[in-house]
Structures are given as structure tokens and as C-alpha cells.
Coordinates of C-alpha atoms in Angstrom, one line a residue:
M1 CA 0.0 0.0 0.0
L2 CA 2.8 2.4 1.0
S3 CA 4.8 1.7 -2.3
K4 CA 1.7 2.5 -4.3
V5 CA 1.3 5.8 -2.6
I6 CA 4.9 6.6 -3.1
N7 CA 4.7 5.6 -6.8
Y8 CA 1.6 7.7 -7.3
C9 CA 3.2 10.8 -5.6
L10 CA 6.4 10.3 -7.8
K11 CA 4.1 10.1 -11.0
I12 CA 2.4 13.3 -10.0
I13 CA 5.8 15.1 -9.3
K14 CA 7.2 13.9 -12.7
S15 CA 4.2 15.2 -14.7
A16 CA 4.2 18.5 -12.7
K17 CA 5.5 21.9 -13.9
I18 CA 9.1 22.7 -13.5
S19 CA 8.2 25.6 -11.2
L20 CA 6.4 23.1 -8.8
K21 CA 9.3 20.6 -9.0
L22 CA 11.7 23.3 -8.1
T23 CA 9.5 24.3 -5.2
I24 CA 9.3 20.8 -3.9
V25 CA 13.1 20.3 -4.2
Y26 CA 13.7 23.7 -2.5
A27 CA 11.1 23.0 0.3
V28 CA 12.6 19.5 1.0
M29 CA 16.2 20.8 1.0
F30 CA 15.3 23.8 3.2
S31 CA 13.3 21.5 5.6
L32 CA 16.3 19.1 5.8
V33 CA 18.7 22.0 6.6
L34 CA 16.3 23.3 9.3
L35 CA 15.9 19.9 10.8
I36 CA 19.7 19.3 10.8
L37 CA 20.4 22.7 12.2
N38 CA 17.8 22.5 14.9
A39 CA 18.8 19.0 15.9
S40 CA 22.4 20.2 16.1
I41 CA 21.3 23.1 18.3
L42 CA 19.3 20.9 20.6
Y43 CA 22.1 18.3 20.9
G44 CA 24.6 21.1 21.7
I45 CA 22.5 22.7 24.3
K46 CA 21.8 19.2 25.9
Y47 CA 25.5 18.5 25.9
Y48 CA 26.2 21.9 27.4
L49 CA 23.5 21.4 30.2
Y50 CA 24.8 18.0 31.1
S51 CA 28.4 19.3 31.2
Q52 CA 27.2 22.0 33.6
A53 CA 25.4 19.4 35.7
N54 CA 28.6 17.2 35.9
K55 CA 30.6 20.2 37.0
Q56 CA 28.2 21.1 39.7
I57 CA 28.3 17.5 41.0
E58 CA 32.0 17.6 41.0
D59 CA 32.0 20.9 42.9
V60 CA 29.7 19.5 45.6
K61 CA 31.8 16.4 45.9
T62 CA 35.0 18.5 46.3
I63 CA 33.3 20.7 49.0
V64 CA 32.1 17.7 51.1
I65 CA 35.4 15.8 50.7
N66 CA 37.4 18.8 51.8
K67 CA 35.2 19.2 54.9
I68 CA 35.7 15.5 55.8
I69 CA 39.4 15.9 55.4
S70 CA 39.6 19.1 57.4
Q71 CA 37.9 17.5 60.5
D72 CA 40.4 14.8 60.9
E73 CA 39.6 12.7 64.0
N74 CA 36.6 14.8 65.0
I75 CA 34.7 13.7 61.9
N76 CA 30.9 13.6 62.2
L77 CA 29.1 12.7 59.1
S78 CA 25.8 13.3 60.8
D79 CA 26.6 16.9 61.4
K80 CA 24.3 19.2 59.2
K81 CA 27.3 21.4 58.7
M82 CA 28.7 18.7 56.4
I83 CA 26.1 19.5 53.8
S84 CA 25.3 23.2 54.6
D85 CA 27.3 24.5 51.6
V86 CA 25.5 22.5 49.0
P87 CA 23.8 24.9 46.5
S88 CA 20.2 23.9 46.8
K89 CA 19.1 26.6 44.2
Q90 CA 21.0 24.5 41.6
N91 CA 18.8 21.5 42.3
V92 CA 21.7 19.7 43.7
S93 CA 21.1 17.5 46.8
I94 CA 23.3 15.1 48.8
R95 CA 22.9 12.1 51.0
I96 CA 25.5 10.3 53.3
L97 CA 25.1 6.7 54.3
K98 CA 26.9 4.3 56.5
G99 CA 28.5 1.0 55.0
D100 CA 25.3 -0.9 56.2
G101 CA 23.0 1.5 54.3
K102 CA 21.9 3.6 57.3
V103 CA 21.3 7.3 56.4
L104 CA 23.7 9.6 58.4
N105 CA 22.9 12.9 56.7
L106 CA 20.9 14.2 53.7
S107 CA 19.7 17.4 52.2
S108 CA 16.1 18.4 52.7
E109 CA 15.5 18.2 48.9
F110 CA 16.9 14.7 48.6
D111 CA 13.8 12.6 47.8
Y112 CA 15.2 9.9 45.6
N113 CA 15.6 6.2 46.0
I114 CA 19.0 5.6 44.5
K115 CA 20.8 2.4 45.3
V116 CA 24.5 2.5 46.3
K117 CA 26.3 0.3 43.9
K118 CA 29.2 0.2 41.6
P119 CA 30.7 1.8 39.7
F120 CA 31.8 4.4 42.2
D121 CA 33.0 8.0 41.4
E122 CA 31.4 7.9 38.0
I123 CA 28.6 10.2 36.6
M124 CA 25.4 8.1 36.1
N125 CA 22.0 9.0 34.6
I126 CA 18.5 8.0 35.5
K127 CA 15.4 8.6 33.3
E128 CA 12.2 7.3 34.8
D129 CA 8.8 8.5 35.9
D130 CA 9.5 11.9 34.3
K131 CA 12.6 12.2 36.3
H132 CA 15.8 13.1 34.8
L133 CA 18.7 12.7 37.3
V134 CA 22.4 12.9 37.1
Y135 CA 24.2 11.5 40.1
K136 CA 27.5 10.1 41.5
N137 CA 28.1 7.4 44.1
I138 CA 31.2 8.1 46.2
K139 CA 32.8 5.6 48.4
I140 CA 35.1 6.9 51.4
E141 CA 36.9 5.3 54.4
T142 CA 36.9 7.1 57.6
I143 CA 39.4 6.7 60.6
G144 CA 39.0 3.1 61.9
N145 CA 38.6 1.8 58.3
E146 CA 34.8 2.5 58.5
V147 CA 33.2 2.7 55.1
A148 CA 30.7 5.4 54.1
Y149 CA 29.0 6.4 50.9
I150 CA 28.2 9.8 49.5
Q151 CA 25.5 10.3 46.9
V152 CA 25.4 13.7 45.0
V153 CA 22.3 14.1 42.9
K154 CA 21.5 16.8 40.3
D155 CA 17.8 17.1 39.3
M156 CA 17.6 18.0 35.5
D157 CA 13.8 18.7 35.4
N158 CA 14.2 22.4 34.9
E159 CA 16.7 21.9 32.1
Y160 CA 14.4 19.4 30.4
D161 CA 11.5 21.8 30.7
F162 CA 13.6 24.4 29.0
M163 CA 14.6 22.0 26.2
K164 CA 10.9 21.1 25.7
I165 CA 9.9 24.7 25.3
L166 CA 12.9 25.3 22.9
F167 CA 11.9 22.2 21.0
L168 CA 8.4 23.5 20.7
L169 CA 9.5 26.9 19.5
M170 CA 11.9 25.4 17.0
A171 CA 9.1 23.1 15.6
I172 CA 6.9 26.1 15.2
A173 CA 9.6 28.0 13.5
D174 CA 10.3 25.0 11.3
F175 CA 6.7 24.8 10.3
I176 CA 6.5 28.5 9.5
G177 CA 9.8 28.2 7.6
M178 CA 8.6 25.3 5.5
I179 CA 5.3 27.2 4.6
A180 CA 7.3 30.2 3.8
S181 CA 9.8 28.2 1.7
V182 CA 6.9 26.7 -0.3
V183 CA 5.3 30.0 -1.0
L184 CA 8.4 32.0 -1.7
G185 CA 10.0 29.1 -3.6
Y186 CA 7.0 28.8 -5.9
S187 CA 6.8 32.6 -6.4
I188 CA 10.5 32.9 -7.1
S189 CA 10.8 29.8 -9.3
K190 CA 7.7 30.9 -11.3
N191 CA 9.2 34.4 -11.8
M192 CA 12.6 33.0 -12.7
L193 CA 11.1 30.6 -15.3
K194 CA 8.9 33.3 -16.8
P195 CA 11.3 33.5 -19.9
I196 CA 10.5 29.8 -20.6
D197 CA 6.8 30.6 -20.7
E198 CA 7.6 33.5 -23.1
I199 CA 9.6 31.2 -25.3
T200 CA 6.9 28.7 -25.3
N201 CA 4.3 31.3 -26.3
A202 CA 6.5 32.8 -28.8
A203 CA 7.2 29.2 -30.4
D204 CA 3.4 28.6 -30.5
N205 CA 2.9 31.9 -32.3
I206 CA 5.7 31.3 -34.9
S207 CA 4.8 29.9 -38.2
I208 CA 6.1 30.2 -41.7
N209 CA 3.9 33.3 -42.2
N210 CA 4.8 34.8 -38.9
L211 CA 8.5 34.9 -38.2
K212 CA 8.5 38.4 -36.6
E213 CA 7.7 37.1 -33.1
R214 CA 10.6 37.7 -30.7
I215 CA 11.1 37.2 -26.9
E216 CA 11.7 40.4 -24.9
V217 CA 15.0 39.8 -23.2
A218 CA 15.6 41.6 -20.0
G219 CA 16.9 41.0 -16.5
P220 CA 20.3 39.7 -15.3
D221 CA 22.7 37.9 -17.6
D222 CA 21.8 34.4 -16.6
E223 CA 21.2 31.1 -18.3
L224 CA 17.6 32.0 -19.0
K225 CA 18.5 35.3 -20.6
R226 CA 21.0 33.5 -22.8
L227 CA 18.4 30.9 -23.7
G228 CA 16.1 33.9 -24.8
I229 CA 18.9 35.5 -26.8
T230 CA 19.8 32.1 -28.5
F231 CA 16.1 31.5 -29.3
N232 CA 15.8 34.9 -30.9
K233 CA 19.0 34.3 -32.9
M234 CA 17.6 31.0 -34.0
I235 CA 14.4 32.7 -35.2
D236 CA 16.6 35.3 -37.0
R237 CA 18.4 32.5 -38.8
L238 CA 15.1 30.8 -39.7
Q239 CA 13.6 34.0 -41.0
D240 CA 16.8 34.7 -43.0
A241 CA 16.7 31.1 -44.4
F242 CA 13.0 31.6 -45.4
D243 CA 13.6 34.9 -46.9
R244 CA 16.5 33.4 -48.9
Q245 CA 14.3 30.5 -50.0
I246 CA 11.5 32.9 -51.1
Q247 CA 14.1 35.0 -52.9
F248 CA 15.7 31.9 -54.4
V249 CA 12.3 30.6 -55.7
S250 CA 11.5 34.1 -57.0
D251 CA 14.8 34.4 -58.9
A252 CA 14.6 30.9 -60.2
S253 CA 11.1 31.5 -61.5
H254 CA 12.3 34.7 -63.0
E255 CA 15.2 33.0 -64.8
L256 CA 13.0 30.1 -66.1
R257 CA 10.3 32.4 -67.3
T258 CA 12.4 33.8 -70.1
P259 CA 13.3 30.4 -71.8
I260 CA 9.9 29.1 -71.2
A261 CA 8.3 32.1 -73.0
V262 CA 10.8 31.6 -75.8
I263 CA 10.0 28.0 -76.1
Q264 CA 6.2 28.8 -76.0
G265 CA 6.6 31.4 -78.7
Y266 CA 8.4 29.2 -81.1
A267 CA 6.0 26.3 -80.4
N268 CA 3.2 28.7 -81.4
L269 CA 5.2 29.6 -84.5
L270 CA 5.6 25.9 -85.4
D271 CA 1.9 25.4 -84.9
R272 CA 1.1 28.2 -87.3
W273 CA 3.8 28.2 -90.0
G274 CA 6.1 25.3 -89.2
K275 CA 4.2 22.7 -91.3
D276 CA 4.5 24.7 -94.4
D277 CA 7.6 27.0 -93.9
R278 CA 10.9 25.0 -93.7
E279 CA 12.9 27.9 -92.6
A280 CA 10.5 28.7 -89.7
L281 CA 10.7 25.0 -88.8
E282 CA 14.4 24.9 -88.6
K283 CA 14.7 28.2 -86.8
S284 CA 12.2 27.2 -84.2
I285 CA 13.7 23.8 -83.6
N286 CA 17.2 25.3 -83.1
A287 CA 15.9 27.9 -80.7
I288 CA 13.9 25.4 -78.7
K289 CA 17.0 23.1 -78.5
L290 CA 19.1 26.1 -77.4
E291 CA 16.6 27.2 -74.7
T292 CA 16.0 23.7 -73.4
G293 CA 19.8 23.3 -73.1
N294 CA 19.9 26.5 -71.1
M295 CA 17.0 25.4 -68.9
A296 CA 18.7 22.0 -68.3
N297 CA 21.9 23.8 -67.3
L298 CA 20.0 26.1 -65.0
V299 CA 18.0 23.4 -63.3
E300 CA 21.2 21.3 -62.8
K301 CA 22.9 24.3 -61.1
L302 CA 19.8 24.9 -59.0
L303 CA 19.8 21.3 -57.9
F304 CA 23.5 21.4 -57.0
I305 CA 23.0 24.6 -54.9
A306 CA 19.9 23.1 -53.2
K307 CA 21.7 19.9 -52.3
G308 CA 24.7 21.8 -51.1
N309 CA 22.6 24.1 -48.8
S310 CA 20.8 21.1 -47.4
E311 CA 24.1 19.2 -46.9
N312 CA 22.8 16.4 -49.0
Q313 CA 25.5 16.8 -51.6
S314 CA 27.7 13.8 -51.5
I315 CA 31.4 14.5 -51.6
K316 CA 33.6 11.7 -53.0
K317 CA 37.0 12.5 -51.8
K318 CA 40.1 10.9 -53.1
E319 CA 43.9 11.7 -53.6
F320 CA 44.9 13.2 -56.8
M321 CA 47.5 15.6 -58.2
L322 CA 46.1 19.0 -58.4
N323 CA 48.7 20.3 -60.8
N324 CA 47.6 17.5 -63.2
L325 CA 44.0 18.6 -62.9
I326 CA 44.9 22.3 -63.5
C327 CA 46.9 21.2 -66.7
E328 CA 43.9 19.2 -67.8
V329 CA 41.4 22.2 -67.3
L330 CA 43.9 24.5 -69.0
R331 CA 44.3 22.2 -72.0
E332 CA 40.4 21.9 -72.3
S333 CA 39.9 25.7 -72.0
K334 CA 42.4 26.4 -74.8
I335 CA 40.5 24.0 -77.1
I336 CA 37.1 25.6 -76.2
D337 CA 38.4 29.2 -76.4
D338 CA 41.2 30.3 -78.7
S339 CA 40.4 34.1 -78.5
H340 CA 42.3 34.6 -75.2
V341 CA 45.8 33.9 -73.9
I342 CA 45.1 31.2 -71.3
K343 CA 48.2 30.1 -69.4
S344 CA 49.8 28.9 -66.1
S345 CA 52.8 30.9 -64.7
R346 CA 53.2 28.6 -61.7
N347 CA 51.8 25.1 -61.0
D348 CA 53.4 23.4 -58.0
N349 CA 53.3 19.7 -57.8
V350 CA 50.9 18.9 -54.9
C351 CA 48.7 16.0 -54.0
I352 CA 45.3 16.9 -52.3
V353 CA 42.4 14.9 -50.9
A354 CA 39.2 16.3 -52.4
D355 CA 36.3 15.7 -54.7
Y356 CA 38.0 15.6 -58.1
N357 CA 34.9 16.4 -60.2
M358 CA 33.8 19.3 -57.8
I359 CA 37.2 20.9 -57.9
K360 CA 37.3 20.6 -61.7
Q361 CA 33.9 22.2 -61.9
M362 CA 35.0 25.0 -59.7
L363 CA 38.1 25.7 -61.9
R364 CA 36.0 25.7 -65.0
I365 CA 33.5 28.1 -63.5
L366 CA 36.3 30.6 -62.6
I367 CA 38.0 30.3 -66.0
D368 CA 34.6 30.6 -67.9
N369 CA 33.9 33.7 -65.7
S370 CA 37.2 35.2 -66.7
I371 CA 36.7 34.4 -70.4
K372 CA 33.2 36.0 -70.3
F373 CA 34.4 39.3 -68.8
T374 CA 37.8 39.6 -70.6
P375 CA 38.2 41.2 -74.0
E376 CA 39.5 39.2 -76.9
H377 CA 43.3 38.5 -76.8
G378 CA 43.2 39.3 -73.1
K379 CA 45.2 37.3 -70.7
I380 CA 43.9 34.6 -68.2
D381 CA 46.4 33.1 -65.7
I382 CA 45.6 30.1 -63.5
N383 CA 48.3 29.2 -60.9
S384 CA 48.8 27.0 -57.8
E385 CA 51.3 27.5 -55.0
I386 CA 52.0 25.5 -51.8
E387 CA 51.9 27.5 -48.6
N388 CA 52.6 25.6 -45.4
K389 CA 49.8 22.9 -45.3
T390 CA 47.6 24.6 -47.8
V391 CA 47.6 25.1 -51.6
K392 CA 46.6 28.6 -53.0
I393 CA 44.9 28.6 -56.4
T394 CA 44.6 31.9 -58.2
V395 CA 42.7 32.7 -61.4
S396 CA 43.5 36.2 -62.6
D397 CA 42.5 38.0 -65.8
S398 CA 43.0 41.4 -67.6
G399 CA 39.3 41.8 -68.1
I400 CA 36.9 44.7 -67.4
G401 CA 37.0 44.2 -63.6
I402 CA 34.4 44.6 -61.0
P403 CA 33.2 47.9 -59.4
S404 CA 34.3 48.1 -55.7
D405 CA 30.8 48.3 -54.5
E406 CA 29.8 45.2 -56.3
I407 CA 32.6 42.8 -55.2
Q408 CA 30.8 41.8 -51.9
N409 CA 27.8 40.7 -53.9
I410 CA 29.2 38.6 -56.7
F411 CA 28.9 35.3 -54.8
E412 CA 25.2 35.8 -54.3
R413 CA 22.8 33.6 -56.3
F414 CA 21.5 35.0 -59.6
Y415 CA 23.6 38.2 -59.0
T416 CA 25.2 39.7 -62.2
V417 CA 27.4 42.8 -62.0
D418 CA 25.7 45.9 -63.4
K419 CA 23.1 44.2 -65.5
S420 CA 22.5 47.2 -67.7
R421 CA 26.2 47.3 -68.8
Y422 CA 26.9 43.6 -68.9
K423 CA 23.6 42.2 -70.2
E424 CA 25.2 41.0 -73.5
K425 CA 27.5 38.7 -71.4
G426 CA 24.7 36.5 -70.5
G427 CA 24.8 33.9 -67.6
T428 CA 22.5 33.0 -64.8
G429 CA 24.5 34.4 -62.0
L430 CA 24.9 31.0 -60.4
G431 CA 28.4 30.1 -61.4
L432 CA 30.3 31.9 -58.5
S433 CA 27.7 30.9 -56.0
I434 CA 28.4 27.2 -56.9
A435 CA 32.2 27.8 -56.9
R436 CA 32.0 29.3 -53.4
L437 CA 29.8 26.4 -52.2
I438 CA 32.3 23.9 -53.5
V439 CA 35.1 25.7 -51.6
E440 CA 33.1 25.8 -48.4
M441 CA 32.2 22.1 -48.6
H442 CA 35.9 21.4 -48.7
K443 CA 36.6 23.7 -45.7
G444 CA 38.4 26.3 -47.8
T445 CA 38.2 30.0 -48.4
I446 CA 37.7 32.0 -51.5
N447 CA 38.5 35.8 -52.0
V448 CA 38.2 38.3 -54.7
E449 CA 40.5 41.2 -55.7
S450 CA 39.4 43.4 -58.5
E451 CA 39.7 46.9 -59.9
E452 CA 37.3 48.2 -62.6
G453 CA 39.1 48.3 -66.0
F454 CA 42.2 46.5 -64.8
G455 CA 41.1 42.9 -64.2
T456 CA 40.0 40.5 -61.5
K457 CA 42.0 38.0 -59.3
I458 CA 40.1 35.2 -57.5
T459 CA 42.0 33.2 -54.8
V460 CA 41.0 29.8 -53.4
I461 CA 42.9 28.3 -50.5
L462 CA 42.4 24.6 -49.7
N463 CA 43.9 22.4 -47.1
I464 CA 46.3 19.8 -48.4

């Protein structure tokens, strides 16, 4: 039955609010501290009172023994003067007996039936019939080898009455303290955990269409305040991610709208004239093939970026010679484009561990970008250089350069520098975004240096 009650109480506590749990823990801890403290105080006071009683008994014993010694041969144990100096106000009384048990002398307050027995000259305690006595039996030998006994008794009733009152007051104080600890503990814990309720309410109000909800962070710089700040930062990141997603979808839709419109226009042209006009048929087919190729390229890039951002892009790392890969890309670029001077001034022999296809794709993007914005017969230089435990890859050109206020944006998706001036260069604005994503997936860095009219230099640093 008891175990069921305990299990039921534990079940209620486990399902209770954190504030209630903290209150219970606080109240239990506070009560245990009070009980231990009060028990220590009571024990200390009791020890002190008994020590004082033992001292009083020793003092009385010393007084009586000194009187017996001072009388020498004229000793008279029946003389009242023998016990006249016993301090009755301290509830100490004395009795003197002969060896056969006959009472020779006793204090008027002595009303105890205490047997004379061993051990002698040791402090003894009696607790019976609401009596609390401390006493000592003393054995002495008088002149003529006569044996006598002295009993010194200290009545502890007053001391025990004092301890009972003290215990009662402490119990009342403990009860008041426990009630106060429960009330104050619940109030304080509820107030301290208020930010958690605010976080809960904010989380309930947050949705895809409502990411403006924030927690009001105030108060001391404690764990709960830092939790609120962290929550707000998390929502900021979520809002930024959703904004980027919306922008990404908007930009992708915008980029796809043009080729779709072109394909739709040529499809209508085919429907009207393609059956009879051979020239219109061939023109429409070529245009549709070109635009579908552009769309396929755009979709492929979009999928690459989407996978990279969601960390689902698989990286197949292996060892390979980077200088050989650069030579391969350089050779292919010269075949594709013969209107520019594409060369490599320095290409250190270095073996790296990376995704071969991704690094090759990155190099092609950087070179294609340079080709696109470099006039005919301009120079494009791709180099690799070992620095400590890293390799620095640079792609520099003598092209039209990038305005200083545009450099920070060139890695943004669908961003093209000054669209009004460079519209004829074409492109989706995804190439450099993909290049940066590849570098970041390999824990590297990519930087741009450019001056308008004098060319651009892109530097990639990868760990060997």
C-alpha cells in the first residue's frame, strides 16, 4: 500500500510543472537543513547542560570531601554542617550513608531512591517517571577503616522543561519556515522561469507566415536570458533562411520564365507556320533546342545549390595531383576558347584529398567567368602555389574588372554585375555561387580582388 502511494506521488511530481518541481526540491532541502540545524542546536544545548550538571556535582563532591578531610579525627558525618554549603538553588542535593546503608545525613531536597552500587565515582543518569537525574556514588573510608557512601544528585527537570519549550518553539519556527519556503519558492521559481513561458508562447505563435515574433530579453545575464537570446538568434536565422528561400524561388522562377516564354513562342510559331515553312521550322527547332539546353543547365545548377545548402550533396574525396588537374582544365579551356591567352605561370606539384569532379567544376567556373568578362586577346592566368599545409589557387585576368561596391555581392545567387552594362555577357549568376559552395564544402576559403578596368583575381585556399 505504501509503495503504491509513493509511486503515485512520484508520478504526479514527474508530470508537474518545472516551477512546482523546483518548489518541492527547494522546500525539501530547506526543511532538511532546518531539521539538521535545529537537531544540532538541541544536541549542543543538551550537551552543555549535562556538562554543567557534571561540573556542579564535581564541585559539591569537592566541598564535602574537603570538609571531611579538614575535620580529621573529629569527623561527624551526621553533622548538618557537612552539607550546609550544598547549593540547593541549583537543584543539587546530597545524602551520606553508612556502610550498612543507614542514612547519616541528607539534604532536605533529597527525595530519591537511588541504590548504592558500583561503579563508584562515575557520573550516572536516571530517566524514569518523568525524572531526569544525574548522580554520582562516592565511596570513602573514615578513621578506623569504617566505610561510608556519599550520593550527590542533580535534578535535571528544569533543564528538560527548558529543552521542551525550545523544541516546541523550533518546531513552530520550522513549520512557518517550511510554509514560507513553499510560498516564496513557488513565487521565485515561477518568476525565474517566466522567460521559458515566453519562449513557449513565442514558439506557439511562430509559423512560416509569422517569423517576426521575438522574446523580450531583459533582467540579469543568466542562463535563461542567454536562452532567450539564443532563441531569438535561431528565429533570425530561420527568417533569413525563409527569406533566402523565397528569394531563391522568385529568382529561379524569373530565370526560367524567359526560356519558357521563348519555347512557348516558337511552339506557337511551329503550330502556325512550321508545317509549311521549312525555314521557320528549322529556326524554331534550333531555338527550342538552345533554350531547353539553357534550362537544363540552369536546373542542374539549381539542384546542385539546393543539395549543397541542405548538406545532402555527396562528396567523393580521393587523392589526386592538383597540378595535373589544372593542366587538364587549362588544355580543355584552350580548345574551347582560342580568342584569349590562357596560361599557367606557376603550377606546384601537390597531392590533395578532395572531390575531383567538384574541384574541376570550380576551376571551369572561374575560368569561364574570366573568359566571359575579358576582351579578346586578353590574358587569363591560373596558378597553384603551396603555402605551409595549404595550396593557393589563383585565377587572374586582364578583363573589365568589378566595381568596388559590387565585389561583396558577386557570390550571391542570380547576381550579375551591373546588369545594364553587361547584359550582353549573359549567364544566370549561379556560377560563382556554386564555386563558393564547393570551396566551403571542402573547408576552404575564396576571396576576390578586382579593380574596374584592370582585371580580377580570385584566390582559393584549400587544405592539403
